[in-house]
Coordinates of C-alpha atoms in Angstrom, one line a residue:
V7 CA 17.2 -36.1 20.9
G8 CA 18.1 -36.2 24.6
A9 CA 14.8 -37.8 25.3
L10 CA 15.3 -40.3 22.5
R11 CA 18.7 -41.3 23.9
T12 CA 17.4 -41.6 27.5
A13 CA 14.6 -43.9 26.3
A14 CA 17.1 -45.9 24.3
A15 CA 19.4 -46.3 27.3
L16 CA 16.5 -47.9 29.2
C17 CA 16.2 -50.5 26.5
P18 CA 19.5 -52.3 26.4
G19 CA 18.8 -54.2 23.2
S20 CA 17.9 -51.1 21.2
P21 CA 20.5 -49.1 19.4
G22 CA 21.0 -45.4 20.3
P23 CA 19.5 -42.9 17.9
P24 CA 21.8 -41.3 15.4
P25 CA 22.2 -37.5 15.7
I26 CA 19.5 -35.5 13.9
R27 CA 21.0 -33.2 11.3
E28 CA 20.7 -29.5 12.1
P29 CA 18.4 -27.6 9.6
F30 CA 19.9 -25.4 7.0
W31 CA 20.0 -21.8 8.0
G32 CA 20.9 -20.0 4.8
M33 CA 19.7 -16.6 3.7
E34 CA 21.0 -16.4 0.2
D35 CA 17.4 -16.3 -1.1
L36 CA 16.5 -12.9 0.3
I37 CA 14.8 -10.6 -2.1
F38 CA 15.5 -6.9 -2.8
L39 CA 13.5 -4.5 -4.9
D40 CA 14.7 -3.1 -8.2
L41 CA 15.1 0.7 -8.5
K42 CA 12.8 2.8 -10.5
K43 CA 14.5 4.9 -13.2
P44 CA 13.4 8.6 -13.5
S45 CA 13.8 10.8 -16.5
K46 CA 15.3 14.3 -16.4
A47 CA 13.1 17.1 -15.0
D48 CA 13.9 20.8 -14.7
L49 CA 13.1 21.4 -11.1
Q50 CA 15.1 24.6 -11.1
K51 CA 12.8 26.4 -13.5
G52 CA 9.6 24.9 -12.1
L53 CA 10.3 25.7 -8.5
W54 CA 11.3 29.3 -9.3
A55 CA 8.1 29.8 -11.2
F56 CA 6.0 28.4 -8.3
I57 CA 7.7 30.5 -5.6
S58 CA 7.5 33.7 -7.7
I59 CA 3.7 33.1 -8.2
S60 CA 2.8 31.9 -4.7
Y61 CA 5.1 34.2 -2.8
S62 CA 7.0 36.9 -4.7
R63 CA 9.7 37.3 -7.4
E64 CA 12.1 38.6 -4.8
Q65 CA 11.6 35.4 -2.7
A66 CA 12.1 33.3 -5.7
D67 CA 15.4 35.1 -6.6
S68 CA 16.7 34.9 -3.1
H69 CA 16.1 31.1 -3.0
M70 CA 17.6 30.5 -6.4
P71 CA 20.8 28.9 -5.0
A72 CA 18.7 26.5 -2.9
I73 CA 16.5 25.7 -5.9
G74 CA 19.6 24.9 -7.9
E75 CA 20.8 22.6 -5.2
V76 CA 17.5 20.8 -5.1
H77 CA 17.7 20.2 -8.8
S78 CA 21.3 18.9 -8.4
L79 CA 20.2 16.6 -5.6
R80 CA 17.5 15.1 -7.8
E81 CA 19.9 14.6 -10.7
S82 CA 22.4 12.8 -8.3
S83 CA 19.6 10.5 -7.1
R84 CA 18.7 9.9 -10.8
Q85 CA 22.2 8.8 -11.5
I86 CA 22.0 6.3 -8.7
S87 CA 18.9 4.8 -10.3
L88 CA 20.6 4.5 -13.6
K89 CA 23.5 2.6 -12.2
A90 CA 23.5 -0.8 -10.5
L91 CA 23.7 -0.9 -6.7
S92 CA 26.8 -2.5 -5.3
D93 CA 28.4 -3.3 -2.0
A94 CA 30.7 -0.2 -2.4
N95 CA 27.9 2.4 -3.0
A96 CA 25.0 1.0 -1.0
D97 CA 25.5 3.2 2.1
D98 CA 26.1 6.4 0.0
S99 CA 23.1 5.6 -2.1
V100 CA 20.8 5.1 0.9
G101 CA 22.0 8.4 2.4
L102 CA 21.5 10.4 -0.9
L103 CA 18.1 8.9 -1.6
A104 CA 17.0 9.6 1.9
R105 CA 18.1 13.3 1.7
Y106 CA 16.1 13.7 -1.5
A107 CA 13.0 11.9 -0.1
R108 CA 13.2 14.0 3.1
L109 CA 13.4 17.2 1.1
L110 CA 10.3 16.2 -0.9
T111 CA 8.5 15.4 2.3
S112 CA 9.3 18.9 3.7
M113 CA 8.3 20.6 0.5
G114 CA 5.0 18.7 0.4
S115 CA 4.1 19.7 3.9
R116 CA 5.2 23.4 3.2
F117 CA 3.7 23.9 -0.2
G118 CA 0.8 21.4 -0.1
T119 CA -1.0 20.6 -3.4
A120 CA -0.8 24.2 -4.6
V121 CA 2.6 23.4 -6.0
D122 CA 1.1 20.7 -8.3
E123 CA -1.3 23.1 -9.9
A124 CA 1.4 25.7 -10.3
L125 CA 3.9 23.3 -11.8
R126 CA 1.3 22.1 -14.3
R127 CA 0.0 25.6 -15.3
T128 CA 3.1 27.7 -15.4
E129 CA 5.4 28.1 -18.3
A130 CA 7.7 25.6 -16.8
Q131 CA 5.2 22.7 -17.4
L132 CA 7.2 20.5 -15.0
A133 CA 6.5 16.8 -15.2
F134 CA 8.0 13.8 -13.5
T135 CA 8.5 10.7 -15.6
W136 CA 9.4 7.3 -13.9
N137 CA 9.8 3.9 -15.4
D138 CA 8.2 0.9 -13.9
A139 CA 10.5 -1.3 -11.7
L140 CA 8.5 -4.4 -12.6
R141 CA 8.1 -3.6 -16.3
P142 CA 11.0 -1.2 -17.3
E143 CA 9.5 -0.5 -20.7
A144 CA 6.4 1.1 -19.1
K145 CA 6.5 4.6 -17.7
C146 CA 4.2 7.2 -16.2
T147 CA 4.4 11.0 -16.4
L148 CA 2.7 13.2 -13.8
S149 CA 3.1 16.8 -12.5
Q150 CA 2.3 16.0 -8.9
L151 CA 5.0 16.4 -6.3
G152 CA 3.3 13.7 -4.3
F153 CA 4.0 11.3 -7.1
E154 CA 7.6 12.2 -7.2
R155 CA 7.8 11.7 -3.4
A156 CA 6.2 8.3 -3.6
C157 CA 8.6 7.2 -6.3
A158 CA 11.6 8.6 -4.3
M159 CA 10.4 6.6 -1.2
F160 CA 10.1 3.5 -3.3
N161 CA 13.7 3.9 -4.5
L162 CA 14.8 4.4 -0.9
A163 CA 13.0 1.3 0.1
A164 CA 14.7 -0.6 -2.8
A165 CA 18.2 0.7 -1.7
L166 CA 17.5 -0.3 1.9
S167 CA 16.4 -3.8 0.9
Y168 CA 19.5 -4.2 -1.2
R169 CA 21.7 -3.2 1.6
A170 CA 19.9 -5.7 3.9
T171 CA 20.7 -8.5 1.5
I172 CA 24.4 -7.9 1.4
Q173 CA 24.8 -7.9 5.2
N174 CA 26.8 -10.8 6.6
T175 CA 23.8 -12.7 8.1
A176 CA 26.1 -15.4 9.5
D177 CA 27.1 -12.8 12.1
A178 CA 24.8 -11.6 14.8
D179 CA 25.5 -7.9 14.1
G180 CA 24.9 -8.4 10.3
L181 CA 21.7 -10.2 11.0
R182 CA 20.5 -7.3 13.2
A183 CA 21.5 -4.7 10.6
A184 CA 19.6 -6.7 7.9
C185 CA 16.5 -6.9 10.1
Q186 CA 16.6 -3.1 10.7
D187 CA 17.0 -2.3 7.0
F188 CA 14.1 -4.5 6.0
Q189 CA 11.9 -2.8 8.7
H190 CA 13.0 0.6 7.4
A191 CA 12.2 -0.4 3.8
A192 CA 8.7 -1.4 5.0
G193 CA 8.4 2.0 6.7
C194 CA 9.4 3.9 3.5
L195 CA 6.7 1.9 1.6
D196 CA 4.2 2.9 4.2
A197 CA 5.2 6.5 3.8
A198 CA 4.7 6.1 0.0
V199 CA 1.2 4.9 0.6
G200 CA 0.6 8.0 2.7
S201 CA 1.7 10.1 -0.2
A202 CA -0.9 8.5 -2.4
A203 CA -3.8 8.5 0.0
G204 CA -6.6 10.8 -1.1
T205 CA -4.7 12.2 -4.1
R206 CA -5.9 12.4 -7.7
W207 CA -2.7 10.9 -9.1
A208 CA -3.2 7.6 -7.2
T209 CA -6.3 7.0 -9.3
Y210 CA -4.7 7.7 -12.6
K211 CA -5.4 4.9 -15.1
G212 CA -1.9 5.0 -16.6
L213 CA -0.2 4.5 -13.3
T214 CA 2.6 1.9 -13.5
L215 CA 2.2 -1.3 -11.6
D216 CA 4.9 -0.8 -9.0
V217 CA 3.3 2.3 -7.4
R218 CA -0.2 1.1 -7.1
P219 CA -1.7 0.4 -3.6
A220 CA -1.6 -3.4 -4.1
A221 CA 2.1 -3.2 -5.1
F222 CA 3.0 -1.1 -2.0
E223 CA 1.0 -3.5 0.2
G224 CA 2.7 -6.6 -1.3
F225 CA 6.3 -5.1 -1.1
R226 CA 5.7 -3.9 2.4
A227 CA 4.6 -7.4 3.5
L228 CA 7.6 -8.9 1.7
M229 CA 10.0 -6.7 3.6
L230 CA 8.3 -7.5 6.9
A231 CA 8.5 -11.2 6.2
Q232 CA 12.3 -11.0 5.6
A233 CA 12.7 -8.8 8.8
Q234 CA 10.8 -11.4 10.8
R235 CA 12.9 -14.1 9.2
C236 CA 16.0 -12.5 10.7
F237 CA 14.5 -12.9 14.2
F238 CA 13.6 -16.5 13.3
E239 CA 17.1 -17.2 12.2
R240 CA 18.6 -15.8 15.4
A241 CA 16.2 -17.7 17.6
S242 CA 17.0 -20.9 15.7
R243 CA 20.7 -20.5 16.0
D244 CA 20.4 -19.6 19.7
A245 CA 18.5 -22.9 20.3
M246 CA 15.5 -21.1 21.9
K247 CA 12.5 -23.1 22.9
G248 CA 10.7 -24.8 20.0
A249 CA 7.4 -23.2 20.8
V250 CA 8.9 -19.7 20.5
V251 CA 10.7 -20.5 17.2
A252 CA 7.6 -22.1 15.9
K253 CA 5.5 -18.9 16.5
L254 CA 8.2 -16.8 14.8
A255 CA 8.2 -19.1 11.8
A256 CA 4.4 -19.1 11.6
Q257 CA 4.4 -15.3 11.4
V258 CA 7.1 -15.3 8.7
G259 CA 4.8 -17.6 6.7
L260 CA 1.9 -15.3 7.3
F261 CA 3.8 -12.2 6.1
Y262 CA 4.9 -14.1 2.9
K263 CA 1.3 -15.1 2.4
E264 CA 0.1 -11.5 2.7
A265 CA 2.7 -10.5 0.2
A266 CA 1.7 -13.2 -2.3
G267 CA -2.0 -12.3 -2.0
A268 CA -1.4 -8.6 -2.7
L269 CA 0.9 -9.3 -5.6
K270 CA -1.6 -11.7 -7.0
A271 CA -4.2 -8.9 -7.0
L272 CA -1.7 -6.9 -9.0
R273 CA -1.2 -9.7 -11.4
D274 CA -5.0 -10.2 -11.8
A275 CA -5.2 -6.5 -12.7
C276 CA -3.0 -7.2 -15.7
E277 CA -5.9 -9.2 -17.2
R278 CA -7.9 -6.0 -17.5
E279 CA -5.0 -4.0 -18.9
G280 CA -2.9 -3.9 -22.0
P281 CA 0.7 -5.1 -22.1
G282 CA 2.0 -1.5 -21.7
G283 CA 0.2 -1.0 -18.4
D284 CA -2.5 1.4 -19.6
A285 CA -6.1 0.7 -19.2
V286 CA -7.8 -0.8 -22.2
E287 CA -10.3 1.7 -23.7
G288 CA -12.7 1.8 -26.6
P289 CA -12.8 -1.6 -28.4
A290 CA -12.8 -3.6 -25.2
K291 CA -15.8 -1.7 -23.9
K292 CA -17.7 -2.2 -27.2
K293 CA -16.9 -5.9 -27.1
K294 CA -18.4 -6.3 -23.6
N295 CA -21.5 -4.4 -24.7
N296 CA -22.0 -6.6 -27.7
P297 CA -25.0 -8.9 -27.0
Y298 CA -23.3 -11.7 -28.9
F299 CA -20.2 -11.6 -26.7
Q300 CA -20.3 -14.1 -23.8
D301 CA -17.9 -13.6 -20.9
P302 CA -15.8 -16.8 -20.6
K303 CA -15.9 -16.5 -16.8
A304 CA -19.7 -16.2 -16.6
N305 CA -20.4 -20.0 -15.9
M306 CA -17.2 -20.8 -14.1
T307 CA -16.8 -21.9 -10.5
R308 CA -14.7 -19.8 -8.2
D309 CA -11.7 -22.1 -8.5
E310 CA -12.0 -22.2 -12.3
R311 CA -12.3 -18.4 -12.5
E312 CA -9.2 -17.9 -10.4
R313 CA -7.3 -20.4 -12.5
Y314 CA -8.5 -18.7 -15.7
Q315 CA -7.5 -15.3 -14.4
A316 CA -4.0 -16.6 -13.5
E317 CA -3.4 -18.2 -16.9
T318 CA -4.6 -15.1 -18.7
A319 CA -2.6 -12.7 -16.6
D320 CA 0.5 -14.7 -17.1
K321 CA 0.4 -13.7 -20.7
V322 CA 0.7 -10.0 -20.0
A323 CA 2.0 -9.7 -16.4
P324 CA 5.7 -8.9 -16.1
P325 CA 8.0 -11.9 -15.5
L326 CA 9.5 -10.2 -12.4
L327 CA 6.1 -9.9 -10.8
L328 CA 5.3 -13.6 -11.5
S329 CA 8.7 -14.6 -10.1
L330 CA 8.0 -12.6 -6.9
I331 CA 4.6 -14.2 -6.5
A332 CA 6.0 -17.7 -6.9
Q333 CA 8.9 -17.1 -4.5
A334 CA 6.5 -15.6 -1.9
E335 CA 4.1 -18.5 -2.1
A336 CA 7.0 -21.0 -1.8
Q337 CA 8.5 -19.2 1.2
A338 CA 5.1 -19.0 2.9
T339 CA 4.7 -22.8 2.6
L340 CA 8.3 -23.4 3.7
F341 CA 7.9 -21.4 6.9
E342 CA 4.6 -23.2 7.7
S343 CA 6.8 -26.3 7.5
W344 CA 9.5 -24.8 9.7
A345 CA 6.7 -23.9 12.2
Q346 CA 5.6 -27.5 12.4
F347 CA 9.2 -28.7 12.6
H348 CA 10.0 -26.6 15.6
A349 CA 6.7 -27.3 17.3
A350 CA 7.5 -31.0 17.0
S351 CA 10.5 -30.5 19.3
E352 CA 8.1 -29.3 22.0
H353 CA 6.2 -32.6 21.8
E354 CA 9.6 -34.4 22.1
D355 CA 10.5 -32.5 25.2
A356 CA 7.0 -33.5 26.6
Y357 CA 7.6 -37.2 25.7
E358 CA 4.7 -37.0 23.2
Y359 CA 6.5 -38.9 20.5
G360 CA 3.3 -39.7 18.5
S361 CA 2.5 -36.0 18.2
Q362 CA 6.1 -35.3 17.3
V363 CA 5.8 -37.7 14.3
A364 CA 2.5 -36.1 13.3
R365 CA 4.1 -32.7 13.2
L366 CA 7.1 -33.8 11.3
R367 CA 4.9 -35.6 8.7
R368 CA 3.0 -32.4 8.1
A369 CA 6.3 -30.5 7.9
S370 CA 7.6 -33.0 5.3
E371 CA 4.4 -32.6 3.2
L372 CA 4.6 -28.8 3.3
V373 CA 8.3 -28.6 2.5
G374 CA 7.6 -30.8 -0.5
E375 CA 4.9 -28.4 -1.7
A376 CA 7.3 -25.5 -1.2
A377 CA 10.0 -27.1 -3.3
A378 CA 7.5 -27.8 -6.0
K379 CA 6.4 -24.2 -6.1
A380 CA 9.9 -22.9 -6.3
A381 CA 11.1 -25.3 -9.0
G382 CA 11.7 -23.6 -12.3
V383 CA 10.8 -20.1 -11.2
P384 CA 12.8 -17.6 -13.3
G385 CA 15.2 -15.7 -11.0
G386 CA 14.4 -18.0 -8.1
E387 CA 17.4 -20.3 -8.3
A388 CA 18.6 -19.4 -4.8
C389 CA 15.0 -19.9 -3.4
A390 CA 14.8 -23.4 -5.1
L391 CA 18.2 -24.4 -3.6
A392 CA 17.1 -23.3 -0.1
M393 CA 13.8 -25.3 -0.5
N394 CA 15.6 -28.5 -1.5
T395 CA 18.2 -28.2 1.3
A396 CA 15.4 -27.6 3.8
A397 CA 13.4 -30.5 2.5
N398 CA 16.4 -32.8 3.0
S399 CA 16.9 -31.6 6.6
I400 CA 13.2 -31.9 7.5
R401 CA 12.7 -35.3 5.9
E402 CA 15.8 -36.7 7.6
A403 CA 14.4 -35.6 11.0
E404 CA 11.1 -37.1 10.1
A405 CA 12.7 -40.4 9.2
V406 CA 14.7 -40.5 12.5
A407 CA 11.5 -39.8 14.5
E408 CA 9.5 -42.4 12.6
K409 CA 12.1 -45.0 13.1
H410 CA 12.4 -44.5 16.9
N411 CA 8.7 -44.3 17.4
A412 CA 8.3 -47.6 15.6
T413 CA 11.1 -49.4 17.3
V414 CA 11.3 -47.8 20.8
Y415 CA 8.3 -45.7 21.8
I416 CA 5.5 -47.3 19.8
E417 CA 3.1 -44.5 20.4
R418 CA -0.1 -43.9 18.4
V419 CA 0.3 -41.1 15.9
P420 CA -2.7 -38.8 16.2
P421 CA -4.3 -37.0 13.3
F422 CA -2.6 -33.7 12.5
S423 CA -6.0 -31.9 12.7
S424 CA -6.2 -32.8 16.4
L425 CA -3.0 -31.0 17.3
P426 CA -3.1 -27.4 18.7
T427 CA -2.8 -24.6 16.1
I428 CA 0.4 -22.6 16.2
E429 CA -0.3 -19.0 17.0
P430 CA 2.0 -16.6 15.0
K431 CA 3.9 -13.9 16.9
A432 CA 4.9 -10.7 15.1
I433 CA 8.1 -9.1 16.3
V434 CA 8.8 -6.6 13.5
R435 CA 6.9 -3.5 12.3
P436 CA 7.5 -0.8 9.7
T437 CA 9.8 2.0 10.9
L438 CA 11.3 5.0 9.2
P439 CA 15.1 5.2 8.9
S440 CA 17.0 7.7 10.9
E441 CA 18.1 9.4 7.6
L442 CA 14.6 10.7 7.1
A443 CA 14.5 12.5 10.4
P444 CA 15.0 16.3 10.0
P445 CA 18.3 17.5 11.4
A446 CA 18.8 20.6 13.6
P447 CA 19.2 23.9 11.8
P448 CA 22.8 24.5 10.9
P449 CA 24.8 27.6 11.9
P450 CA 24.8 30.4 9.2
E451 CA 28.0 29.3 7.5
E452 CA 28.9 29.6 3.9
D453 CA 30.7 27.4 1.5
D454 CA 33.7 28.5 -0.6
D455 CA 31.4 29.6 -3.4
G456 CA 29.4 31.8 -1.0
R457 CA 26.3 29.6 -0.9
D458 CA 24.6 28.7 2.4
S459 CA 25.5 25.2 3.5
A460 CA 22.0 24.4 4.8
L461 CA 21.0 22.0 2.0
D462 CA 24.3 20.1 2.3
S463 CA 23.6 19.4 6.0
G464 CA 20.1 18.1 5.1
F465 CA 18.2 21.1 6.6
D466 CA 15.2 22.4 4.7
P467 CA 16.4 25.2 2.4
F468 CA 12.9 26.7 2.2
A469 CA 12.6 27.1 6.0
S470 CA 12.2 30.9 5.6
L471 CA 9.1 30.6 3.4
V472 CA 5.9 30.5 5.4
P473 CA 3.9 27.3 4.6
L474 CA 1.1 28.0 2.2
T475 CA -1.4 26.4 4.6
V476 CA -0.3 29.0 7.2
L477 CA -0.8 31.8 4.7
E478 CA -4.2 30.5 3.8
D479 CA -5.2 30.2 7.5
A480 CA -3.8 33.8 8.1
S481 CA -5.9 35.1 5.2
V482 CA -9.0 33.4 6.5
Y483 CA -8.3 34.9 10.0
Y484 CA -7.8 38.4 8.6
A485 CA -11.0 38.1 6.5
S486 CA -12.9 36.9 9.6
R487 CA -11.5 39.7 11.7
D488 CA -12.5 42.3 9.2
D489 CA -16.0 40.8 9.1
V490 CA -16.4 41.0 12.9
L491 CA -15.1 44.6 13.0
R492 CA -17.5 45.6 10.2
Q493 CA -20.4 44.0 12.0
L494 CA -19.5 45.7 15.3
G495 CA -19.2 49.1 13.5
D496 CA -22.7 48.6 11.9
E497 CA -24.2 47.7 15.3
V498 CA -22.6 50.8 16.9
E499 CA -23.9 53.1 14.2
S500 CA -27.4 51.6 14.5
L501 CA -27.5 52.0 18.3
D502 CA -26.2 55.6 18.0
S503 CA -29.0 56.5 15.6
T504 CA -31.6 54.9 17.9
A505 CA -30.2 56.8 20.9
E506 CA -30.4 60.1 19.0
A507 CA -34.0 59.5 18.0
E508 CA -35.1 58.7 21.5
L509 CA -33.3 61.7 22.9
F510 CA -35.0 64.0 20.3
A511 CA -38.4 62.6 21.3
M512 CA -37.8 63.6 24.9
G513 CA -36.7 67.1 23.9
L514 CA -33.1 66.3 24.7
P515 CA -30.6 67.8 24.8
H516 CA -32.6 71.1 24.1
A517 CA -34.5 70.8 27.4
L518 CA -31.2 70.6 29.3
A519 CA -30.0 73.7 27.6
A520 CA -33.2 75.5 28.7
C521 CA -32.5 74.5 32.3
D522 CA -29.1 76.1 31.9
D523 CA -30.8 79.4 31.0
D524 CA -32.6 79.4 34.4
A525 CA -29.4 80.7 35.9
K526 CA -30.0 84.1 34.1
L527 CA -33.4 84.8 35.9
P528 CA -33.5 87.4 38.7
A529 CA -32.7 86.1 42.1
A530 CA -36.2 86.7 43.5
L531 CA -37.9 84.9 40.6
S532 CA -35.5 82.0 40.8
E533 CA -36.4 81.6 44.5
A534 CA -40.1 81.7 43.7
V535 CA -39.7 79.0 41.1
A536 CA -37.7 76.9 43.5
R537 CA -40.5 77.2 46.2
V538 CA -43.1 76.1 43.6

């Protein structure tokens, strides 16, 4: 704007440029994940049975208070999932869900996969049932503790994303807190992926949509997009250089694009599955093996096949998933537009007014596409409002630049394809919240009811139990030690027998005993023998 006014001042007959309207910096369209709802599970009975089998009945009885506290902690986290999150309980919910997720992580590293087999085979028959956050009527039941941990991590990520959206983003501190919560949510989703890696339950056909690898990848990218967006908002408000803000915006768009791509893969999977989320068996396979059945996608082009898959999946995919995809695609296009908008200011500072107009034209085209994608999306009203407001701001800036280039500068507008590409710059990354860090062991204090307060402080209540992997390694060591000692004993016995045989062949030790008898000969004879 300053360059425009300077040029206008050099032309006395030209009017000064009107002020360009500042873009809209609202964040009311931030997205948070819905909580998964678990069913009741008798952890108390299942853990007691596991410890009594894997360790001893005495150990199980001595840990009964801690086992009861673990069961109570799960029930408390279940109650959070059944109730709606609010501004009043967001912090407490994050703390409680983090304690339960941390405890499951500790139990998983201490007990390994052996606990899964024990929980499934013992009389407890413990199973964890969780409803789908994307399709609440669908549910999955598994006995694996890793599945329980992945679901708990998902809920912690959902609570963190909710807390991020209620921060006062108009304030610098609130914007920083929201950015941190979104990065922590992405870190929890990464940890959930780690729980699923290499496990049998991750390949279970009846797994709900929200805990599949594509879902974790999409939600993680969505959280990172919103965390990066906080940096973009701060840089915009602080009037940083246009090139810097443009790179931040380009990365926001890239994260949103990654989220949309992963969630689209999840949507396309719905084409191959029934409405309830379970894989279609039996009749579907027979239909495909029928020689008279022709696959409708067989003769389609790639674009036609993708369009057909999208239209088919829309009939069975959950509406919430479709809404998230539409919003992510719209946001990706919007931030591509913001990247061009801020890159245009760099051209203005360099007195390249034709290139500035080319950038703004492209930004105007992109923001129009974004507004069209967001229009009519169920649950995306805030997103559509933000798109329309941004479109008005960008188009107004374009009109001002077009007018002054036509009346004052009269520069040739180059093709957009000839302009340099904006390189995205990522500032954020997935990080684990501090609530998941294990605290220091507490002093041996007792509560009023006589129970140890270790669990209340967040410390592992099973710290006195040797990890099963250590016990397994110890048993392997003892077995190897016994084998080595046995081999050494056999070698010693064999060498001893060989030595005795060789000594016997040489007349030993009988010959030595005979020499000892020489001392009984008469002295004269002994002297004669010695002379010989």
